[in-house]
Short mmCIF file of C-alpha atoms in Angstrom, two decimals:
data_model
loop_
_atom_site.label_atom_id
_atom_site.label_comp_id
_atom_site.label_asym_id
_atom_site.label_seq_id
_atom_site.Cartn_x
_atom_site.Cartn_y
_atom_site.Cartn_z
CA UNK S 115 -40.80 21.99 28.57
CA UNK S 116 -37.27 23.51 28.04
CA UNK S 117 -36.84 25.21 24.69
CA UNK S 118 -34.48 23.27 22.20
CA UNK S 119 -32.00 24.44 19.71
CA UNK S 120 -31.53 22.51 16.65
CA UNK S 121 -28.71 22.07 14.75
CA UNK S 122 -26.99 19.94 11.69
CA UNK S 123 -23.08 19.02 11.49
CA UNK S 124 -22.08 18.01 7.97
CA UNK S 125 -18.69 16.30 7.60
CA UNK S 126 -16.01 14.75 5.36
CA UNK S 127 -12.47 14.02 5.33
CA UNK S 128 -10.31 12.78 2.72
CA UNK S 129 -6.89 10.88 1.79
CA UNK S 130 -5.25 11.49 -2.05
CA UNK S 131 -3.72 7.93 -1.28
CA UNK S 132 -5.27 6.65 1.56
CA UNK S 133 -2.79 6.67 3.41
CA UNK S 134 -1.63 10.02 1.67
CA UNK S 135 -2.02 14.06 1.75
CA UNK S 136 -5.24 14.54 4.12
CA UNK S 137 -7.94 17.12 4.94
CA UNK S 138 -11.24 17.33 6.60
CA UNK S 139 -14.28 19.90 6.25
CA UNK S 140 -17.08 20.41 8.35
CA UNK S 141 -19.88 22.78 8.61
CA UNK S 142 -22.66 23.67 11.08
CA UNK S 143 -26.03 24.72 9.85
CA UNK S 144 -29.40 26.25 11.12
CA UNK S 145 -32.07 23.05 10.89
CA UNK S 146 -34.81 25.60 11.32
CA UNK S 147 -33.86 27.89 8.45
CA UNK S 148 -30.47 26.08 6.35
CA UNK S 149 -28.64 28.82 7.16
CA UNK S 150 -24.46 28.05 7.44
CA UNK S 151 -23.00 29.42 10.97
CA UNK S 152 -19.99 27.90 10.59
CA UNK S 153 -17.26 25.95 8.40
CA UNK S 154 -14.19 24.46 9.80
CA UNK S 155 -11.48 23.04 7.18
CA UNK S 156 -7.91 21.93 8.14
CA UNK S 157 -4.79 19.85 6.50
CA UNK S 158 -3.75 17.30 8.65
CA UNK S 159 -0.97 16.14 6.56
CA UNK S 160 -0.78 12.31 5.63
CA UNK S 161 -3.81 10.29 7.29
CA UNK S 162 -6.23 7.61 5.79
CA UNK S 163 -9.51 8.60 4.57
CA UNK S 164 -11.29 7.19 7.97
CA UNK S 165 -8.78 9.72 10.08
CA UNK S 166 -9.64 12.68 8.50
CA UNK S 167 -13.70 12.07 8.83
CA UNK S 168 -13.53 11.34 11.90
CA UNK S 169 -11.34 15.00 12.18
CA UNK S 170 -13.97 16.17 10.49
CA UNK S 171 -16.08 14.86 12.54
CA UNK S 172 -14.72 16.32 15.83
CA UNK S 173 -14.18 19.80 14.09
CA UNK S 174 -17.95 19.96 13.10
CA UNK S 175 -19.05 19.21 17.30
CA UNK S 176 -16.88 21.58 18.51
CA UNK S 177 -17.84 24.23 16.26
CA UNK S 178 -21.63 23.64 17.23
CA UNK S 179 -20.68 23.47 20.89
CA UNK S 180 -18.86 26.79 20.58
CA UNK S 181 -21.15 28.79 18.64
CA UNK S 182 -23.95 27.88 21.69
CA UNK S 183 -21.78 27.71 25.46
CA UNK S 184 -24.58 28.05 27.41
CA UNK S 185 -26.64 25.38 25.60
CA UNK S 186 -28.40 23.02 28.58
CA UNK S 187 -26.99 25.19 30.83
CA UNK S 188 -28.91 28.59 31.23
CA UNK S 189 -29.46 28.39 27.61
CA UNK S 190 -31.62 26.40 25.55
CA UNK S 191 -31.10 22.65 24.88
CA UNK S 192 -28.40 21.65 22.12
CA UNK S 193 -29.32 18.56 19.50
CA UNK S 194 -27.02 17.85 16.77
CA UNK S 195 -28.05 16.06 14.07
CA UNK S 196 -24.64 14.77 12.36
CA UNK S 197 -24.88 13.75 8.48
CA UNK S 198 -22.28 12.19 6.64
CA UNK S 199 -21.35 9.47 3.81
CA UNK S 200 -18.86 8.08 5.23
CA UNK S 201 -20.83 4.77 6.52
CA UNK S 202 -17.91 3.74 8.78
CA UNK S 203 -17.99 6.60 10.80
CA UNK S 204 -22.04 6.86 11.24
CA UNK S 205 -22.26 2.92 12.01
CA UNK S 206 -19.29 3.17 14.91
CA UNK S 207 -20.76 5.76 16.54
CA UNK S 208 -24.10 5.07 16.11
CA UNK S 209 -23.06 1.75 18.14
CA UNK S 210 -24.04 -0.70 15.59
CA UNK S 211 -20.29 -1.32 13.97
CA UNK S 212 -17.43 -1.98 16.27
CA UNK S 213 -14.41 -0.46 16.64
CA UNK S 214 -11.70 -2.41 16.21
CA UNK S 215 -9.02 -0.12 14.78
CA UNK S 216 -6.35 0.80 17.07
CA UNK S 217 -5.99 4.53 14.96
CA UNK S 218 -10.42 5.18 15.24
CA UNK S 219 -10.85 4.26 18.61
CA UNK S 220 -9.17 7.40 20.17
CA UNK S 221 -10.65 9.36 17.84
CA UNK S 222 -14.21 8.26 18.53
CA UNK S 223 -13.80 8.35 21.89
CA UNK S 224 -12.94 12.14 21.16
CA UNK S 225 -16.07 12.71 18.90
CA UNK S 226 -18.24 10.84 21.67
CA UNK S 227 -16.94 13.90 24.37
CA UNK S 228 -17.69 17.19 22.47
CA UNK S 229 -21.19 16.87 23.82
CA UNK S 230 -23.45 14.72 25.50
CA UNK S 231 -24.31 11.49 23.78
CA UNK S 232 -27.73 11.91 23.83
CA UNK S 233 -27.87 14.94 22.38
CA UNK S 234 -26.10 14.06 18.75
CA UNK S 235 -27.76 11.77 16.05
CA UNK S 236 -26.06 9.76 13.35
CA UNK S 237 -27.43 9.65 9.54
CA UNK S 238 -25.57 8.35 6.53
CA UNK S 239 -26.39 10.55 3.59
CA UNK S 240 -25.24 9.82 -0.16
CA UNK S 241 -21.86 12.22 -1.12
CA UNK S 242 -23.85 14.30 -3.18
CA UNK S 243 -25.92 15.66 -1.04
CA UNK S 244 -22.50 16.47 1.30
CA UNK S 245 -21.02 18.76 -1.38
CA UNK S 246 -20.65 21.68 1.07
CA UNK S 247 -18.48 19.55 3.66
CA UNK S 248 -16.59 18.06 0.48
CA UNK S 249 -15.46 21.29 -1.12
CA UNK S 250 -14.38 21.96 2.51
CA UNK S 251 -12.03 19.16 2.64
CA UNK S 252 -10.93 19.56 -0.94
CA UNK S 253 -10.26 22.90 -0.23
CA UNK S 254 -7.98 21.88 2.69
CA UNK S 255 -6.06 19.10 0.69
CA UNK S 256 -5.61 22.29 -2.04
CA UNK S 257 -3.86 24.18 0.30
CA UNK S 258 -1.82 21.64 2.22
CA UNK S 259 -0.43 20.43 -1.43
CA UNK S 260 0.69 24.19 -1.76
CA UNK S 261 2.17 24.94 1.42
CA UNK S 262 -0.43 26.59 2.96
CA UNK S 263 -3.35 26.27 5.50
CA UNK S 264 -7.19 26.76 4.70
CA UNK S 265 -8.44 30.14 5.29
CA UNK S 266 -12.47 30.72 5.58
CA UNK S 267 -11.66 34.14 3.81
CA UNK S 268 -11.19 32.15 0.74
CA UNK S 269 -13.37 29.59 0.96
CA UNK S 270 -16.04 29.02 -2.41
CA UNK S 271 -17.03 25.85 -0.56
CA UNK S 272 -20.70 27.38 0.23
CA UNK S 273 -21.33 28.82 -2.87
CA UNK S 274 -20.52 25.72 -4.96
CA UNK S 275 -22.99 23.91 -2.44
CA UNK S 276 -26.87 23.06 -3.47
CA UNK S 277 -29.34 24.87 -1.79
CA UNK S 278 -30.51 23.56 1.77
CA UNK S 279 -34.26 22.97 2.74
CA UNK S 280 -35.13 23.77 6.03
CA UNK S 281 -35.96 21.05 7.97
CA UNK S 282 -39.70 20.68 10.02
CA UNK S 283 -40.59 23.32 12.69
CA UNK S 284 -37.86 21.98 15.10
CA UNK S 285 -37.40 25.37 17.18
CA UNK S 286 -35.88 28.94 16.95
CA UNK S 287 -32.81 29.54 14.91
CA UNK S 288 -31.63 31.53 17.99
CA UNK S 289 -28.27 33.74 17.59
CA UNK S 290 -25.77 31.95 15.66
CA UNK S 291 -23.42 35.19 14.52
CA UNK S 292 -22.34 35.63 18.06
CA UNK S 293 -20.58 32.50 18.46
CA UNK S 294 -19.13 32.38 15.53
CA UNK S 295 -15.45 33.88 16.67
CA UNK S 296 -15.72 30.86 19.81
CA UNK S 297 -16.55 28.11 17.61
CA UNK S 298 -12.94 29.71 15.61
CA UNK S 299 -11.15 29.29 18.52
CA UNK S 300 -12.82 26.25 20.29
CA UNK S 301 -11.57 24.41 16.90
CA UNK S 302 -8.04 25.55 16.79
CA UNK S 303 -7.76 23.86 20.60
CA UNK S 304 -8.96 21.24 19.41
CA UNK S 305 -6.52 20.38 16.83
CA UNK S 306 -3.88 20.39 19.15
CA UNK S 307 -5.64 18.67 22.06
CA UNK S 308 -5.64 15.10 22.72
CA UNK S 309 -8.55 15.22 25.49
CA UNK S 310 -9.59 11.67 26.42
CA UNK S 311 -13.27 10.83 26.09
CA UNK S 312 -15.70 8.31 27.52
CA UNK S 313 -18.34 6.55 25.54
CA UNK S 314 -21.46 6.19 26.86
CA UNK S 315 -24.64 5.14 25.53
CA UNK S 316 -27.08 7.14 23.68
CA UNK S 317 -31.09 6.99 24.07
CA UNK S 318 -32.35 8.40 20.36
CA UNK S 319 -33.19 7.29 17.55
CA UNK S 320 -32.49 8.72 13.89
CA UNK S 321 -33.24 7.16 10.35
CA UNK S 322 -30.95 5.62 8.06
CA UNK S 323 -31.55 7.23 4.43
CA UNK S 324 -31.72 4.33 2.05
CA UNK S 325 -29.39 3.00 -0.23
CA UNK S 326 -26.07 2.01 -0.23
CA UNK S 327 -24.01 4.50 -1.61
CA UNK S 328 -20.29 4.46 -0.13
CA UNK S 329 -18.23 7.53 0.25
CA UNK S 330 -15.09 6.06 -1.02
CA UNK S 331 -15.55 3.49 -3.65
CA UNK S 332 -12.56 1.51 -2.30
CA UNK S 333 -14.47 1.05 0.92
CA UNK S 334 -17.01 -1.71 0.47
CA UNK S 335 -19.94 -0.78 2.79
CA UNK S 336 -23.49 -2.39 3.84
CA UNK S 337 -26.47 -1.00 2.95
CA UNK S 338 -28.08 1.25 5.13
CA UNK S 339 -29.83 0.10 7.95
CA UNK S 340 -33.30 1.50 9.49
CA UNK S 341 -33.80 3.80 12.36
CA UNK S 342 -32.57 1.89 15.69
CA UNK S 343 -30.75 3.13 19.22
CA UNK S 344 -27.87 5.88 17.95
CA UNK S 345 -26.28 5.13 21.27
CA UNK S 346 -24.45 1.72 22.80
CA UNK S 347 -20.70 3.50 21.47
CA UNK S 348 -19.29 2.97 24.85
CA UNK S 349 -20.91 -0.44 24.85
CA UNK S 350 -19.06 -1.19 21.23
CA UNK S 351 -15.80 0.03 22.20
CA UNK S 352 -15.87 -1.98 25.26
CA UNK S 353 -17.16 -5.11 23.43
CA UNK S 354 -14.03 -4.18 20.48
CA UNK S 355 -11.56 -5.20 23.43
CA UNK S 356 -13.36 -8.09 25.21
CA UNK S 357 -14.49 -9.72 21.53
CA UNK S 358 -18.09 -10.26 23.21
CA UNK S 359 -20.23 -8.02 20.82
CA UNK S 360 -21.56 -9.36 17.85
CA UNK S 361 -20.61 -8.60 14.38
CA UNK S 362 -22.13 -8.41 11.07
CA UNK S 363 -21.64 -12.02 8.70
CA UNK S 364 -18.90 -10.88 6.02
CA UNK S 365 -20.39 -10.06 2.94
CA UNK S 366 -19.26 -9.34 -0.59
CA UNK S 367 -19.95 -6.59 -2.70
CA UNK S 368 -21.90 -3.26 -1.47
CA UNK S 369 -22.68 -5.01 1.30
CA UNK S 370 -19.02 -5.87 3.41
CA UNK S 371 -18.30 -6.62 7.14
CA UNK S 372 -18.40 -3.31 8.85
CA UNK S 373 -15.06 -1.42 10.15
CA UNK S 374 -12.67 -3.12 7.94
CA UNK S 375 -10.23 -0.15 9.01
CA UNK S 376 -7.33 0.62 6.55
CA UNK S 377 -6.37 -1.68 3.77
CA UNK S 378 -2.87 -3.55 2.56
CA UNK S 379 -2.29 -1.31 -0.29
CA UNK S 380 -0.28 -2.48 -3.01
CA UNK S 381 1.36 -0.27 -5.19
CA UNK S 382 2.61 -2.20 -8.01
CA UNK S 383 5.64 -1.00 -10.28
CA UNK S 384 6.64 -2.95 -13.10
CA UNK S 385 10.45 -2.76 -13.21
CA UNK S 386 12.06 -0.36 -15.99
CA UNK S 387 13.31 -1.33 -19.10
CA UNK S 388 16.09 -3.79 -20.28
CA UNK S 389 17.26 -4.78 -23.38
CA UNK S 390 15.11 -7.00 -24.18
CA UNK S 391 11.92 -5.25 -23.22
CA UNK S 392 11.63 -2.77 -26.40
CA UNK S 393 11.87 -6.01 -28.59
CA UNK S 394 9.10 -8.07 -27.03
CA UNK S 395 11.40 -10.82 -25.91
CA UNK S 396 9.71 -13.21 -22.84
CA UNK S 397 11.92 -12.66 -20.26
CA UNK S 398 11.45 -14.20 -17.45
CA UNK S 399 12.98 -16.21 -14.13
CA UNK S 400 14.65 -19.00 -16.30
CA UNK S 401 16.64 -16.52 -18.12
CA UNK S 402 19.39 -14.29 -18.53
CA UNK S 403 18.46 -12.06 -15.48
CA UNK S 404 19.41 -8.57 -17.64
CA UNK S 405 20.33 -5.10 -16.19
CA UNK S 406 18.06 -1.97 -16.63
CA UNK S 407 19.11 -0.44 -19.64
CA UNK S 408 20.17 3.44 -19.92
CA UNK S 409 15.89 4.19 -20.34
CA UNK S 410 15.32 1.66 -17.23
CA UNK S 411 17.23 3.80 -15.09
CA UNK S 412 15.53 7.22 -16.05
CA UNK S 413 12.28 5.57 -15.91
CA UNK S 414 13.27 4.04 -12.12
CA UNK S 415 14.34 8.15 -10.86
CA UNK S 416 11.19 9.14 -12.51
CA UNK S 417 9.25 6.82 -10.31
CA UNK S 418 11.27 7.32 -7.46
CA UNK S 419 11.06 11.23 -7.82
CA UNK S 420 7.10 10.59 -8.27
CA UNK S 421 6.78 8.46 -5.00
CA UNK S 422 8.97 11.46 -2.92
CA UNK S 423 6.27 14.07 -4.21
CA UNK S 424 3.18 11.60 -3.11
CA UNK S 425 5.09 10.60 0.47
CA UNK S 426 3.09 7.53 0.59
CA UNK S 427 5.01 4.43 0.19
CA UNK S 428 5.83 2.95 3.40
CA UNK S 429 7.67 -0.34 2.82
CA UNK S 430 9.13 -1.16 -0.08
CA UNK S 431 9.21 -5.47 -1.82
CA UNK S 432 11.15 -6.34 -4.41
CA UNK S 433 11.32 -9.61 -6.76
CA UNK S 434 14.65 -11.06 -6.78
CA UNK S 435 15.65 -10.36 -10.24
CA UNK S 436 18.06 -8.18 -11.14
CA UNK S 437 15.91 -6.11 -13.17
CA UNK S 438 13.61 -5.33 -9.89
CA UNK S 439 16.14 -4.68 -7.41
CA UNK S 440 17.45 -2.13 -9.05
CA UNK S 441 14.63 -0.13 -10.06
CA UNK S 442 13.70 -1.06 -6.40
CA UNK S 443 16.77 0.77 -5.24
CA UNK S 444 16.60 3.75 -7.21
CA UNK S 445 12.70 4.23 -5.14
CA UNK S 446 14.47 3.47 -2.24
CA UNK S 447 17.11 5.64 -1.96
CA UNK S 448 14.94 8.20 -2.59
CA UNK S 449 12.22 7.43 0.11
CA UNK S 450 15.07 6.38 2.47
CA UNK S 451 13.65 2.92 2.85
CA UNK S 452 14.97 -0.62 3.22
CA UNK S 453 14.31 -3.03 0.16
CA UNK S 454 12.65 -6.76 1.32
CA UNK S 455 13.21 -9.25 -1.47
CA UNK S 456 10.51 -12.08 -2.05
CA UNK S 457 10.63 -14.81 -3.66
CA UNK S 458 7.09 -15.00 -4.93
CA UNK S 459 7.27 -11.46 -6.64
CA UNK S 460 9.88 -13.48 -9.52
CA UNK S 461 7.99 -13.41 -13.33
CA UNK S 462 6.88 -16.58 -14.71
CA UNK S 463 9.83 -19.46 -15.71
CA UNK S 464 9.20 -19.09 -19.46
CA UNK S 465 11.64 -22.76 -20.00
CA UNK S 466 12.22 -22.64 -23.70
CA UNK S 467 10.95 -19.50 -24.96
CA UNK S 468 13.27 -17.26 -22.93
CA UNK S 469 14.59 -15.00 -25.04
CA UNK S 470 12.62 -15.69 -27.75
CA UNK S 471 10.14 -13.30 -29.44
CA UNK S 472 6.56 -13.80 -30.00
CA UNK S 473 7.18 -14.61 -33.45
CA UNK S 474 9.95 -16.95 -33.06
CA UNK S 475 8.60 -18.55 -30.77
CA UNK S 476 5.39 -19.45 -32.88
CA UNK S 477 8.28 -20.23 -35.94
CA UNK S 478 9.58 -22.92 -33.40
CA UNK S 479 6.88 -23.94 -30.97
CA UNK S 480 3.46 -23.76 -32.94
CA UNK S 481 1.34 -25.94 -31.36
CA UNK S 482 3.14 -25.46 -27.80
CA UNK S 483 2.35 -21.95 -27.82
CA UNK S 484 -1.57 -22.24 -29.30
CA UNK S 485 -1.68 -24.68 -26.30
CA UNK S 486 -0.71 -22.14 -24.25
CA UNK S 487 -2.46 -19.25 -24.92
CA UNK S 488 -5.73 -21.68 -24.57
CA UNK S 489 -4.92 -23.24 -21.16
CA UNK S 490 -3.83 -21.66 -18.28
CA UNK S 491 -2.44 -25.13 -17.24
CA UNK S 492 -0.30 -25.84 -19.65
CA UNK S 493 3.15 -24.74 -19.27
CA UNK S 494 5.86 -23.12 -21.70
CA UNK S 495 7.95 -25.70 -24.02
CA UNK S 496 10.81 -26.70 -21.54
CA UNK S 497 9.41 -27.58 -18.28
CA UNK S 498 8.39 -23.73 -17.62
CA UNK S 499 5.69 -22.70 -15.13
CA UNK S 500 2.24 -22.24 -16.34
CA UNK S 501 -0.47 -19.37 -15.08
CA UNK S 502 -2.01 -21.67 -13.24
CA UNK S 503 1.00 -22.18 -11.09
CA UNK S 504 2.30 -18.56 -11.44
CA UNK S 505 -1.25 -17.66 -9.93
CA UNK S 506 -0.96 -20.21 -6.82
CA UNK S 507 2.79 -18.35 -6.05
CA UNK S 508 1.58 -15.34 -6.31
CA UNK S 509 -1.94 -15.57 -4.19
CA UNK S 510 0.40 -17.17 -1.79
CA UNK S 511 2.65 -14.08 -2.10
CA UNK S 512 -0.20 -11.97 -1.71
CA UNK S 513 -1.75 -13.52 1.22
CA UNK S 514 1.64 -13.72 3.39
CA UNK S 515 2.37 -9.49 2.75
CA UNK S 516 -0.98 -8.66 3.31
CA UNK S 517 -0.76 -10.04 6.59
CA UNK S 518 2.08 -8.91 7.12
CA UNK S 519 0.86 -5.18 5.99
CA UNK S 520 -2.09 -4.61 7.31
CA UNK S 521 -3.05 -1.12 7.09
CA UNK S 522 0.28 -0.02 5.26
CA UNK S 523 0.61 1.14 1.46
CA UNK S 524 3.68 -0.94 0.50
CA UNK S 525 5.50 -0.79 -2.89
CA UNK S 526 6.10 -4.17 -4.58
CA UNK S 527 8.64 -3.42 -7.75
CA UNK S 528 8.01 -6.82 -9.92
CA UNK S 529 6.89 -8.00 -13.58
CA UNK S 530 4.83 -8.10 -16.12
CA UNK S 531 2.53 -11.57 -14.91
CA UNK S 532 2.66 -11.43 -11.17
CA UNK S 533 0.93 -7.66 -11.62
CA UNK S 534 -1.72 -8.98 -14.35
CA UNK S 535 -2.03 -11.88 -11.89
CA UNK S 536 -2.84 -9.62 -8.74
CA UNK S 537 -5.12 -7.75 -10.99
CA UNK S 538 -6.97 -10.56 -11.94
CA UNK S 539 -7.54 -12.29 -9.07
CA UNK S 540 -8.89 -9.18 -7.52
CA UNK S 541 -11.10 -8.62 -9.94
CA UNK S 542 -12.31 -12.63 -10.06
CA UNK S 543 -11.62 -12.52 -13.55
CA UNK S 544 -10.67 -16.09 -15.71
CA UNK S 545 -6.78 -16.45 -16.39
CA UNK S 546 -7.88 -15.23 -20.20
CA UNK S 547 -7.95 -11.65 -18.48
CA UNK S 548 -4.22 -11.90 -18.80
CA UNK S 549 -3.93 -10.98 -22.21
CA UNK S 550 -6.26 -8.55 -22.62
CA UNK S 551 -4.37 -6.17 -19.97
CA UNK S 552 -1.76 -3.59 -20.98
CA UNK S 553 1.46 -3.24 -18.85
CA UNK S 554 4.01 -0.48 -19.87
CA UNK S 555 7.47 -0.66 -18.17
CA UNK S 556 7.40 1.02 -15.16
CA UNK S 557 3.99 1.89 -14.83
CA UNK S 558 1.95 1.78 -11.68
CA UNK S 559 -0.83 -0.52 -10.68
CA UNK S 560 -3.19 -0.43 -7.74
CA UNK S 561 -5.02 -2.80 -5.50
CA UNK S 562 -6.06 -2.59 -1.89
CA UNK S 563 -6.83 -5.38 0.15
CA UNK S 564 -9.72 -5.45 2.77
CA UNK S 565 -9.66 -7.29 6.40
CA UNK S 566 -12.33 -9.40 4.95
CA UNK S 567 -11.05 -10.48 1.64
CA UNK S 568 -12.28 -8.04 -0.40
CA UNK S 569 -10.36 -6.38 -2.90
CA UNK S 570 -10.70 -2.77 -4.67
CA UNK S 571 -8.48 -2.44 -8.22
CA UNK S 572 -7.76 0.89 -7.89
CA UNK S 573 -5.36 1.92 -10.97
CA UNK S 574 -4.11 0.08 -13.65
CA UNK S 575 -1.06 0.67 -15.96
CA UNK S 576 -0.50 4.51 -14.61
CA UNK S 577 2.42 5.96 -16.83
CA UNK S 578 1.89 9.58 -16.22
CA UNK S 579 4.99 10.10 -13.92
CA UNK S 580 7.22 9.27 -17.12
CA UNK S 581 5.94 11.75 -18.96
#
C-alpha cells in the first residue's frame, strides 16, 4: 500500500458589508504533527462574504498542492482534509447543497480542480476553532482598507491562533519547508487565473462536527448534518441547471434552505432634518412636504461622504417627498448613481395631526390619539392612514425591490415609519414595537433579505457618520 501524506486546509473569507471591502485567509497544516506550512491571505477588493471563502478556499488547495508536486505521482499520496465555518461552502461542495448562484458556481468549479476530488474532505467547524484562517482574512481586509496588500512578513495571524492537536497516526509529516516558496508562487497564479474546472464526484466520507453554529450571523444555516458521500459536486452543479436535484424544505431560524446566495440588502437612511423635525412635529405625506433645513443638508454630505468611503451602495430608492429626494441626491451625486422614486417608501398620511406636536395634538384630539397609540388599526383624526395600512404598503414595497434586487445592497432614503415598519416586520415583532424604537434623522438602518424569506436586522439607528 502506497504511503499517504496528510494534510488540513483551514479557510475563511470575509465582506465589511457584504457586498463590501473583502479578504480571504487560508492556511495549510501538518495533520500528523499541527505544524503550519503555509498561510495565504489576499484583498480582493469588494466581494460578498460567500466570494471571498470560496477565494479562500481555492488559495488554501493550491497552497497544499504546491508545497507537495509530486504527490500521487512519484511521491506519496495527497489527502486534504478542508475545515471551515462557513456552512455554505462545505455543504456545496460536499454535494449535499446546490449551487444555484450564478457568482459560486465558477468558483466551485475552480475549488473542485486544484486536486482530485477524491482526495479532499469537507468538515464544517464552529469560527472559533478557525481563528488562525480568520486573523488571516482580517489581516487582508486591514491592509486593503490602507492601501496595501498582505505580506506573510507581517503576519501575527499564527501567534494569535490556539494551539493545534495533532490529529491520529495518519502518516509522515514528510518535507513541508521545501515547498513552501511553490505553494508562494502557485497562489499568486492563481489569483489571476480563471482556469475552468470540472466537477466530478467524490467517493469519501468525512463527519459533520455538531451543532449549528453559522459563520456569519446574517446567514441563516442548517444544522450540521452526519458523515455521508463528500462527493456528487459535479452531480449538484449539473442538477443546479436542469432543476432535477432535490432540495432541502425551507426552514426558519438556524435551520434555513441551503445556498440562499447573496441577500437584498437594504440600507435604510432616514432623510435629514427639516424644520419641523427638531420640534417633534408629525410630518408626514398629507402635509406641507418641507425642504431640508441648513442641518439636513450637512447631515445628507455627511452620509453621502460616509457611503463614498464604504463603496457599497449599488442602487439608490427614494420616497417621493421632498425631504427624501434631496437627501437622496446629495448620496447620489456622490456615488454617481441614478435616484428611483417609489411610491411605497412615502411616511404615513398623518390627516389631522400634520403639523401638530405631540402635545397639541393630545390638547385637541385626546381620545383620537389614546385610540391610536392602542390600535394599530385605527387611523389618525382626519381620514389618515393607520399602521396597519402603512405596514401592508410597505411589505408590498418591500416585496416588489427585493425582487427586483436580488443580491444587491440598495439604499432606500425614506422616513421615520416605513424604517420602524421594515424593522419590525423583520423581526416578527407586534405593531407596539413601533414606539419603542429610536430613529435619529439621518441615521442608518439595516436589514437583509434572504431567497427564502428570511430576514437578518443587521443595524439599527447608526448615527456615527454625523459625528
Amino acid at each position: 500500500m502506497s504511503a499517504v501524506r496528510r494534510l488540513v486546509v483551514e479557510a475563511d473569507g470575509g465582506s465589511r458589508g457584504n457586498p463590501g471591502p473583502a479578504g480571504y485567509g487560508a492556511v495549510v497544516i501538518d495533520a500528523a504533527t499541527g505544524e503550519t506550512l503555509a498561510e495565504a491571505a489576499e484583498y480582493i477588493g469588494v466581494a460578498t462574504n460567500n466570494v471571498a471563502e470560496y477565494r479562500g478556499l481555492i488559495a488554501g488547495l493550491t497552497a497544499a498542492k504546491a508545497l507537495f508536486p509530486d504527490a500521487g505521482t512519484t511521491g506519496p499520496e495527497l489527502r486534504v482534509h478542508v475545515r471551515m465555518d462557513s456552512k455554505l461552502v462545505v455543504e456545496q461542495m460536499s454535494g449535499r447543497w446546490k449551487i444555484k448562484h450564478p457568482d459560486m458556481k465558477p468558483l466551485a468549479a475552480r475549488a473542485a480542480a486544484v486536486l482530485p476530488p477524491s482526495s479532499v474532505t469537507y468538515e464544517w467547524i464552529p469560527r472559533a476553532q478557525n481563528k488562525h484562517a480568520d486573523r488571516l482574512a482580517n489581516e487582508a481586509m486591514d491592509a486593503g482598507r490602507d492601501g496595501r496588500q498582505w505580506e506573510a512578513a507581517a503576519s501575527t495571524a499564527e501567534l494569535d491562533a490556539p494551539a493545534r492537536t495533532p490529529l491520529p497516526d495518519r502518516g509522515p509529516p514528510g518535507d513541508a519547508a521545501a515547498g513552501a516558496a511553490k505553494a508562494r508562487a502557485a497562489l499568486a497564479e492563481a489569483r489571476g487565473g480563471t482556469e475552468a474546472g470540472t466537477l466530478f464526484e467524490v467517493g469519501e466520507e468525512a463527519p459533520q462536527a455538531p451543532g449549528s453554529t453559522a459563520s456569519e450571523p446574517a446567514l441563516p444555516e442548517p444544522a450540521a448534518a452526519g458523515p455521508t458521500d463528500v462527493g456528487a459536486v459535479a452531480g449538484a452543479a449539473a442538477a443546479s441547471s436542469s432543476g432535477t436535484a432535490a432540495t432541502p424544505a425551507p426552514q426558519v431560524g438556524w435551520a434555513a434552505a441551503p445556498d440562499l446566495g447573496a441577500p437584498a440588502t437594504f440600507v435604510l437612511l432616514r432623510h435629514g432634518e427639516t424644520a419641523l423635525t427638531p420640534e417633534k412635529r408629525f410630518s408626514g405625506s398629507g402635509g406641507t412636504d418641507p425642504e431640508l433645513s441648513a442641518t439636513g443638508r450637512d447631515q445628507a454630505a455627511r452620509a453621502a461622504a460616509h457611503f463614498a468611503a464604504l463603496g457599497t451602495v449599488q442602487e439608490i430608492v427614494s420616497s417621493p417627498l421632498r425631504r427624501c429626494r434631496e437627501t437622496a441626491a446629495a448620496v447620489a451625486d456622490r456615488l454617481g448613481l441614478e435616484v428611483r422614486v417609489d411610491e411605497g417608501l412615502r411616511e404615513t398620511d398623518f390627516g389631522a395631526w400634520e403639523g401638530l406636536t405631540f402635545g397639541e395634538v393630545r390638547e385637541r384630539y385626546g381620545d383620537d390619539l389614546t385610540a391610536w397609540l392602542a390600535d394599530p388599526e385605527t387611523a389618525p383624526t382626519g381620514g389618515g392612514e393607520s399602521f396597519t395600512e402603512v405596514a401592508t404598503r410597505v411589505a408590498a414595497t418591500r416585496d416588489r425591490l427585493t425582487a427586483r434586487y436580488a443580491g444587491r445592497t440598495v439604499l432606500l432614503v425614506t422616513h421615520v415609519t416605513p424604517i420602524k415598519t421594515l424593522v419590525r416586520l423583520a423581526l416578527e415583532a407586534p405593531a407596539q414595537a413601533m414606539f419603542r424604537m429610536e430613529l435619529s434623522a439621518a441615521s442608518i438602518s439595516t436589514v437583509a433579505y434572504y431567497g427564502d424569506g428570511n430576514a437578518s436586522v443587521r443595524v439599527l439607528n447608526d448615527t456615527s457618520h454625523l459625528r
